[in-house]
mmCIF file of C-alpha atoms in Angstrom:
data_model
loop_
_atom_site.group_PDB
_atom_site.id
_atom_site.type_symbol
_atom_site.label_atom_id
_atom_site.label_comp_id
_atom_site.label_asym_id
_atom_site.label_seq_id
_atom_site.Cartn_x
_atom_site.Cartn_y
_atom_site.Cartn_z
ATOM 1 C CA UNK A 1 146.478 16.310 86.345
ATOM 2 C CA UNK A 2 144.219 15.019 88.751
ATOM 3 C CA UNK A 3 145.578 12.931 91.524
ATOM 4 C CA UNK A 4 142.476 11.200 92.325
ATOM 5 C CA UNK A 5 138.908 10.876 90.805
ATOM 6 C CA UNK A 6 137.030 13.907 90.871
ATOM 7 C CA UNK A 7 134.280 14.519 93.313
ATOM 8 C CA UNK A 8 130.787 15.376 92.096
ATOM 9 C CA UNK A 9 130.655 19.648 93.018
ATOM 10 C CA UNK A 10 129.413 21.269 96.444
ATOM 11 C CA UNK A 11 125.533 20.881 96.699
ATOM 12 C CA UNK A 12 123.206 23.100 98.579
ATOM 13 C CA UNK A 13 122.175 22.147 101.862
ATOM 14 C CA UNK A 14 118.623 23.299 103.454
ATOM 15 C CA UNK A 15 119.639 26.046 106.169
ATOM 16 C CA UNK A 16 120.721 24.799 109.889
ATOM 17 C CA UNK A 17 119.530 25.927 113.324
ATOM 18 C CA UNK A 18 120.891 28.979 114.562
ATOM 19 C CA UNK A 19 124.603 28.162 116.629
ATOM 20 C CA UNK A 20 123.957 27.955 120.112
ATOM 21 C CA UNK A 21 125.639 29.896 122.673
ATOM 22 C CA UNK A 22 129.072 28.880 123.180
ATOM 23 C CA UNK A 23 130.071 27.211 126.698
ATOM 24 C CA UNK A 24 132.747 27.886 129.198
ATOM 25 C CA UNK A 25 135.126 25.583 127.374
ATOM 26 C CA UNK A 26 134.529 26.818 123.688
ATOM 27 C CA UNK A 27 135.614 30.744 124.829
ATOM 28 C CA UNK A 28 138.444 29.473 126.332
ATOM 29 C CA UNK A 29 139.730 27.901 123.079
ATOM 30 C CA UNK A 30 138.237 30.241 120.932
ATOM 31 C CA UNK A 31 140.565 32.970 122.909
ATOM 32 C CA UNK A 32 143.280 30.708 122.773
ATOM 33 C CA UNK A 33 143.315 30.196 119.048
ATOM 34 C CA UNK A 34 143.416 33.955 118.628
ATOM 35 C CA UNK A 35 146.778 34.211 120.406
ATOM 36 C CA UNK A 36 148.223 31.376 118.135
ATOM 37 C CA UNK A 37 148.757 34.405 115.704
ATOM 38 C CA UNK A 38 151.954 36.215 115.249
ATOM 39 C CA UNK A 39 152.677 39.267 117.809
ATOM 40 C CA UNK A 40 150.980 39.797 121.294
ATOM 41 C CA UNK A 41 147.641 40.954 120.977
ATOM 42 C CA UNK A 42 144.861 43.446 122.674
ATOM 43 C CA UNK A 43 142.115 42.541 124.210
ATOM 44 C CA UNK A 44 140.029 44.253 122.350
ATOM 45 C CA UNK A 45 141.224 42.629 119.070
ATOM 46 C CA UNK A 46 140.665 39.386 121.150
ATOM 47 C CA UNK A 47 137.239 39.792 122.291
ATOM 48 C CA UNK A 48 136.014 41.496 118.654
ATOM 49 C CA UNK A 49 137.705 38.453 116.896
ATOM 50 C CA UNK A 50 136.157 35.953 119.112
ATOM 51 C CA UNK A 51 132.808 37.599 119.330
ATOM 52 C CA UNK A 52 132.950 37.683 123.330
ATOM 53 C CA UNK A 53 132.942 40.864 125.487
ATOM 54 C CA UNK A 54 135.751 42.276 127.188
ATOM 55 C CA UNK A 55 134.228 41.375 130.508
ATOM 56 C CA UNK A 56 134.438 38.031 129.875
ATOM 57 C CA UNK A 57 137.144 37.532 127.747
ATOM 58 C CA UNK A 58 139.370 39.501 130.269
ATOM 59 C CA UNK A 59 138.174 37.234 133.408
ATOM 60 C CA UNK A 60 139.059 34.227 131.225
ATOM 61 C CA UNK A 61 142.496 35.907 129.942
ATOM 62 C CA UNK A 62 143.347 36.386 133.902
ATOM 63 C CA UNK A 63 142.275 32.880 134.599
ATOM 64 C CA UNK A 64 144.740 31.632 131.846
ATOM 65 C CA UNK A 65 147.543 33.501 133.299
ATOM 66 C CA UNK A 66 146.984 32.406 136.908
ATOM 67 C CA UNK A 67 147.534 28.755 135.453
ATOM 68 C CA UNK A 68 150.452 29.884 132.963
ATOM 69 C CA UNK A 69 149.082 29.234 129.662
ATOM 70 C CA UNK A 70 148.883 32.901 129.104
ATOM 71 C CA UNK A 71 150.306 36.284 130.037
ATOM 72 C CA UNK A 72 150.549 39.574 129.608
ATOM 73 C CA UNK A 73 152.965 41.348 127.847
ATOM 74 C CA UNK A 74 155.218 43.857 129.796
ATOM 75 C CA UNK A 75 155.467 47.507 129.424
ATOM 76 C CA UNK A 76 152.096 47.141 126.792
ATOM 77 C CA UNK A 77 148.337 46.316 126.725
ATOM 78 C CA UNK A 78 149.468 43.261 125.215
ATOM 79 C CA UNK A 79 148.621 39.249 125.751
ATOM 80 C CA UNK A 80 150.965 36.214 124.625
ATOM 81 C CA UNK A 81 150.982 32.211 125.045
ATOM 82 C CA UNK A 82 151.887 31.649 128.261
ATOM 83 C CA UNK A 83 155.157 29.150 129.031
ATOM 84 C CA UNK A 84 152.457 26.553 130.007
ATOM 85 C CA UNK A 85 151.415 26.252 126.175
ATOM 86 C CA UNK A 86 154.463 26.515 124.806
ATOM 87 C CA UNK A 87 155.088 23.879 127.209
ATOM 88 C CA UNK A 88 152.628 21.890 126.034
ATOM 89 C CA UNK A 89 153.208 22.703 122.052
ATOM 90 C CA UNK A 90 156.885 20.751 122.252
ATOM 91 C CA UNK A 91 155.954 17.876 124.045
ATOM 92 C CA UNK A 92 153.103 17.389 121.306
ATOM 93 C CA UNK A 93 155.969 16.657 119.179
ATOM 94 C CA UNK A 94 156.157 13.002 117.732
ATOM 95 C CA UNK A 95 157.629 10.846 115.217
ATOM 96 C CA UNK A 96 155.337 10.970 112.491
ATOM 97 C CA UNK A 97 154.587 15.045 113.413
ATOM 98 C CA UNK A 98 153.295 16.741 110.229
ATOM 99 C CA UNK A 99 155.751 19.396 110.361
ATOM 100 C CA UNK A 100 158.427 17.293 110.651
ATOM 101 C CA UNK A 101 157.449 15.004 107.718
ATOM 102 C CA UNK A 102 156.998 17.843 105.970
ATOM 103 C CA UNK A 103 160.291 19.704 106.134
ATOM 104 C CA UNK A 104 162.060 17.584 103.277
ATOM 105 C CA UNK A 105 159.303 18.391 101.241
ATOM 106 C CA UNK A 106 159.097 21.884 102.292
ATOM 107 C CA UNK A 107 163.118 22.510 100.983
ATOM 108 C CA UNK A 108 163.006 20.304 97.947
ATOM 109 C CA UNK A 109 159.806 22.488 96.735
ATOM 110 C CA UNK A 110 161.447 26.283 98.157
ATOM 111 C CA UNK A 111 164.518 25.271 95.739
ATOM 112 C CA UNK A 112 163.266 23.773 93.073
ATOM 113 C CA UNK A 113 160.459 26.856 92.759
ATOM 114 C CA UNK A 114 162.524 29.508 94.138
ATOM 115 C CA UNK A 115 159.330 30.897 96.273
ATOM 116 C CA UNK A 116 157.643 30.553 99.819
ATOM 117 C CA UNK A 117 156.429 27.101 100.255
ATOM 118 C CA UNK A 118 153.714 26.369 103.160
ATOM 119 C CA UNK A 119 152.269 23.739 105.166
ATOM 120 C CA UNK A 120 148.648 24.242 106.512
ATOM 121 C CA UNK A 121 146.097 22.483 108.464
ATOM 122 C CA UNK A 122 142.452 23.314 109.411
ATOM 123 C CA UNK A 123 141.536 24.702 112.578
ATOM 124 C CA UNK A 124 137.886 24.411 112.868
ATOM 125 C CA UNK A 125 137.286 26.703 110.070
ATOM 126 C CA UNK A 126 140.227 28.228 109.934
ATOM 127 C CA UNK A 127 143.431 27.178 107.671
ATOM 128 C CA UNK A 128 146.231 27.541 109.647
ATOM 129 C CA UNK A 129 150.495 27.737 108.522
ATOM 130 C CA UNK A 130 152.357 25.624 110.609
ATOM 131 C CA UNK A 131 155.485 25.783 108.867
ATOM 132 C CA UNK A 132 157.170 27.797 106.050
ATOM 133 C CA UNK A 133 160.154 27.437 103.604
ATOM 134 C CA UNK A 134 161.547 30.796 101.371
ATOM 135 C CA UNK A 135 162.889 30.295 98.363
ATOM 136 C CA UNK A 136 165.870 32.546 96.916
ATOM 137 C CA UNK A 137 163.921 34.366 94.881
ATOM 138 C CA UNK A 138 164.177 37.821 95.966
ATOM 139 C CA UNK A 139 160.467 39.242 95.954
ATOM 140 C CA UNK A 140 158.557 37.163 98.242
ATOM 141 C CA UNK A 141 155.031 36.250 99.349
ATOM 142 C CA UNK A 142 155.593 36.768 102.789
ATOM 143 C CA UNK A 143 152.517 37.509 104.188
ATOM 144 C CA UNK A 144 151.701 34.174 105.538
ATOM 145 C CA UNK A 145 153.710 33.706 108.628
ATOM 146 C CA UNK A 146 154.063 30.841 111.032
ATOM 147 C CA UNK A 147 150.773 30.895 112.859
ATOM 148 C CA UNK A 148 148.653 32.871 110.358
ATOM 149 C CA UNK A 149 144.869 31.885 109.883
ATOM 150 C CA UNK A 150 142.488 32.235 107.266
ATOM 151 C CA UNK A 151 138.505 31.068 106.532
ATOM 152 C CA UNK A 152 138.985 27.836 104.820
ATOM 153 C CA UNK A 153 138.787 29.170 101.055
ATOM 154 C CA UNK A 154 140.750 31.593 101.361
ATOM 155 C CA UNK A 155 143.854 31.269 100.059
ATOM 156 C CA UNK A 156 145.173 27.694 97.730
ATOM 157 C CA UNK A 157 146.662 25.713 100.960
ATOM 158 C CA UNK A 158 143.050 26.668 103.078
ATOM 159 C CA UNK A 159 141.103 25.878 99.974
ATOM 160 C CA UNK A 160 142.986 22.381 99.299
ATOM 161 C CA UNK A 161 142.093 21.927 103.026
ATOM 162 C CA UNK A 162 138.705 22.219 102.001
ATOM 163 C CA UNK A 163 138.294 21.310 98.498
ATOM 164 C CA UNK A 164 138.358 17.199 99.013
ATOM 165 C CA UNK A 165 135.723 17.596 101.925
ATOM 166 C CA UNK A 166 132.309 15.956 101.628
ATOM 167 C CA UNK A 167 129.999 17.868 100.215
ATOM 168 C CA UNK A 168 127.859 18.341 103.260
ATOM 169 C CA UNK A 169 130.412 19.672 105.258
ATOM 170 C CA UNK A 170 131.614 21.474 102.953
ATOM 171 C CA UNK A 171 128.436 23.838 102.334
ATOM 172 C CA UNK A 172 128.213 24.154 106.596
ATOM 173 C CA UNK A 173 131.479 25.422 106.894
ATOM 174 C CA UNK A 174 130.728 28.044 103.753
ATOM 175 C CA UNK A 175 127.695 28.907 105.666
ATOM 176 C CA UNK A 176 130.035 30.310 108.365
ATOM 177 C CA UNK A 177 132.821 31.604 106.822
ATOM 178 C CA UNK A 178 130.587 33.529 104.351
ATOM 179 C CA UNK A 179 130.103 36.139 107.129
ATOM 180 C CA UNK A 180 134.382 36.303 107.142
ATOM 181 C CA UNK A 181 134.979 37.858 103.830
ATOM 182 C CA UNK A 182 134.258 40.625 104.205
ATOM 183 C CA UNK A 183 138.527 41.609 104.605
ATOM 184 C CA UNK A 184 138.693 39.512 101.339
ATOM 185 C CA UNK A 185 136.134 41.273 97.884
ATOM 186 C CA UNK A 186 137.646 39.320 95.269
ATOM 187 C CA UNK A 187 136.935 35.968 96.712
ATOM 188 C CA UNK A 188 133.457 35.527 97.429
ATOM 189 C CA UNK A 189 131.004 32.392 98.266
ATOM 190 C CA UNK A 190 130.318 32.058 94.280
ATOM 191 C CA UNK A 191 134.077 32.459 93.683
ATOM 192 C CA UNK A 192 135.068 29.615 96.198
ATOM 193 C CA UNK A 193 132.416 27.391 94.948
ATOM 194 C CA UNK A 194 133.388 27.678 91.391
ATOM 195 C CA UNK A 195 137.254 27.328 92.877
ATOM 196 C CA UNK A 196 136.526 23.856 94.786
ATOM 197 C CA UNK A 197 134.937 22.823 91.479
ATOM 198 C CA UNK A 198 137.906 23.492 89.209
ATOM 199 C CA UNK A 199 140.299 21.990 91.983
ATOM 200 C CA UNK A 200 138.378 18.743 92.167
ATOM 201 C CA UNK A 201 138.427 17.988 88.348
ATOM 202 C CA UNK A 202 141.941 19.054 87.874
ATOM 203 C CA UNK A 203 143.518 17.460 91.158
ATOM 204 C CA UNK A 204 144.612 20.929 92.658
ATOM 205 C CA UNK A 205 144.191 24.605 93.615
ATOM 206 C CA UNK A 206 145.306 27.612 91.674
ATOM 207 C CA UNK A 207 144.308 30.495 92.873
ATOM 208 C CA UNK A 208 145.803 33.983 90.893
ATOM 209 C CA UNK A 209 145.281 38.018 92.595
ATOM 210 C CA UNK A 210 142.152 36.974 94.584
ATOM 211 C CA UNK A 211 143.942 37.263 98.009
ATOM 212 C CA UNK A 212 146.557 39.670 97.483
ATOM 213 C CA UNK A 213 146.954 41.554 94.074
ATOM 214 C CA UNK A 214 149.758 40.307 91.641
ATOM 215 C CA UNK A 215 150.360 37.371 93.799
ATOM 216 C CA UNK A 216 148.620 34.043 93.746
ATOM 217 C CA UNK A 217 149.017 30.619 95.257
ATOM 218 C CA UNK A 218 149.171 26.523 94.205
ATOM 219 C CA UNK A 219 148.130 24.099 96.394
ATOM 220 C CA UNK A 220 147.345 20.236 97.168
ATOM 221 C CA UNK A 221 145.997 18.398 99.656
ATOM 222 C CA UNK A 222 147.676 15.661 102.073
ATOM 223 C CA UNK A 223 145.650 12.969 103.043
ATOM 224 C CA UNK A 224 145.906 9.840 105.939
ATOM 225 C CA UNK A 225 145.465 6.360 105.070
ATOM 226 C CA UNK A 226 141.570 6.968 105.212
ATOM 227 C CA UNK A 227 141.543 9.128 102.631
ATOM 228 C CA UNK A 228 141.061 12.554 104.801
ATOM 229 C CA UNK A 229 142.654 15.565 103.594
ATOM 230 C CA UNK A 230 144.589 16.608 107.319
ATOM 231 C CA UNK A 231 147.079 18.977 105.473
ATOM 232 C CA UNK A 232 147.938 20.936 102.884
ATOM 233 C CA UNK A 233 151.175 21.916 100.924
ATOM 234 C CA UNK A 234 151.267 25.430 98.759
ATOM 235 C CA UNK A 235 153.689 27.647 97.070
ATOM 236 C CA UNK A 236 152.909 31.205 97.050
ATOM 237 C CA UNK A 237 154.365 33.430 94.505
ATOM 238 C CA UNK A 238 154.315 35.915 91.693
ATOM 239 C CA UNK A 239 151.101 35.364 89.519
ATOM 240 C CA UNK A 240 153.331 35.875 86.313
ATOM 241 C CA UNK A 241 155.651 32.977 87.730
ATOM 242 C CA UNK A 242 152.755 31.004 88.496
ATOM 243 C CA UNK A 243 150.888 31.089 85.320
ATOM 244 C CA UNK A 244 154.238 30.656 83.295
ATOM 245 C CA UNK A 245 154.819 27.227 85.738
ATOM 246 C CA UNK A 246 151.606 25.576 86.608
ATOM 247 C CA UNK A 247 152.324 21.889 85.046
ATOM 248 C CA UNK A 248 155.542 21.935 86.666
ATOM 249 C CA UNK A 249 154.739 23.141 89.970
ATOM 250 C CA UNK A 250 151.554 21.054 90.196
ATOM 251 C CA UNK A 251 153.334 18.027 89.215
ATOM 252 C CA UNK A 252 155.984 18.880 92.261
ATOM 253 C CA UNK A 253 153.592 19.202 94.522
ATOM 254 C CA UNK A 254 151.364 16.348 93.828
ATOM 255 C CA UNK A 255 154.854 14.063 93.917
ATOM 256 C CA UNK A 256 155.702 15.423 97.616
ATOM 257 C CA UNK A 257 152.293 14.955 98.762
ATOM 258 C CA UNK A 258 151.776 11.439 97.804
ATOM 259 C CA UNK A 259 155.906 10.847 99.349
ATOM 260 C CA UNK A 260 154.626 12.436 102.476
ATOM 261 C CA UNK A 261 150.901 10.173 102.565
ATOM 262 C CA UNK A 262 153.533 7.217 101.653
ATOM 263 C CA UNK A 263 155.641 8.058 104.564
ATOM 264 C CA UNK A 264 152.928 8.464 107.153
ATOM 265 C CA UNK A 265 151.062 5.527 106.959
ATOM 266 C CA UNK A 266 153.735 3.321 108.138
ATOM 267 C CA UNK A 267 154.592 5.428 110.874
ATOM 268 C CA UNK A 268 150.304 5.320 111.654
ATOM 269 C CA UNK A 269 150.298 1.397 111.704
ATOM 270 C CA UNK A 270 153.696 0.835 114.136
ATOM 271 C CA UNK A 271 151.746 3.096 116.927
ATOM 272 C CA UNK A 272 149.925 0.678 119.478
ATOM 273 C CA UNK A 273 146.735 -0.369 119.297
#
């Protein structure tokens, strides 16, 4: 049930230069996408997940809190967003927000599947939930919280997010989330490939026990008026209740996506030039 013509598969790419170093700036946002996640966190989960030592990442954590936009959690060895990025996290909030385009989409899906619907977007190379809906049916995939990252791949909504990329860009962000998997043996570089491949002839992601065992995911991608995949919607679930519902769920999906494109594009063109 492909939604649009099927791209030709990933191709292999001649290997790039080493990454360079990252500047002042790039730490700084690198430490602040690492307390997006749910719950405060240490620093020494911060600095191994963002590759920088504690020196620095504590200097730059203590910066951050001088100026608000983070802060330490009391009583603990803890660190949170600060009330300056919450601060600046609501008044991001417009008209044609994603998550708020989403949410009719979110409850029609939750009810008419019974299970956890999400909406994703990409974060460098990182899939990211920005907003949930649970469905009444009482065993649930809930480990995918508001806030919750994973490699682009991993997962249907991060691999919709990356499915419908160009090829090119594509293969670099592989090349760097290859050395993520590590947390993830069923669902390896081959496995993705061959994933992106199947998603791109049949107009969506399935993915069944490859990120948690007995559960899998469906996904699609939601694309601007260029054609750009800049979200993705998934329902997470049972793999029995999966398998026994693909058409149907696919088929859901694929209608709210194209209602939510439909819906955006307007709200694109009224913004001034």
């Amino acid at each position: 049930m492909a939604r649009r013509k099927a791209a030709e598969g990933p191709q292999a790419v001649p290997p790039s230069e080493p990454a360079a170093e990252p500047n002042a700036v790039q730490k700084v946002c690198a430490l602040l996408r690492a307390l997006a996640g749910p719950g405060p966190r240490r620093l020494t989960d911060l600095a191994a997940e963002t590759g920088l030592n504690k020196v620095t990442a504590l200097r730059i954590l203590d910066t951050l809190a001088q100026e608000g936009f983070v802060a330490r959690v009391p009583g603990e060895r803890g660190w949170r967003p600060g009330s300056e990025l919450l601060a600046l996290a609501a008044s991001a909030g417009r008209p044609d927000d994603l998550r708020a385009l989403a949410r009719p989409s979110l409850v029609r899906l939750a009810e008419l599947s019974g299970d956890t619907v999400l909406l994703s977007v990409r974060s460098g190379v990182e899939a990211v939930c920005v907003e949930r809906e649970i469905g009444p049916y009482p065993i649930r995939a809930n480990y995918l919280d508001i806030g919750s990252r994973r490699p682009l791949g991993v997962g249907a909504g991060a691999l919709a997010l990356l499915a419908w990329l160009p090829d090119r860009e594509v293969e670099a962000i592989l090349g760097i989330v290859a050395q993520r998997l590590d947390a993830y043996p069923r669902l390896g570089l081959p496995e993705i490939r061959e994933a992106i491949a199947a998603a791109r002839a049949r107009g969506y992601v399935i993915l069944l026990d490859r990120v948690v065992d007995t559960m899998g995911a469906i996904g699609v991608p939601v694309r601007d008026e260029t054609g750009r995949t800049v979200a993705a919607l998934s329902i997470a679930a049972l793999t029995a209740r999966l398998h026994e519902r693909e058409t149907l769920l696919a088929e859901a999906l694929a209608r709210e996506a194209n209602l939510m494109e439909r819906e955006r594009v307007p709200a694109r063109r009224q913004d001034p030039a």
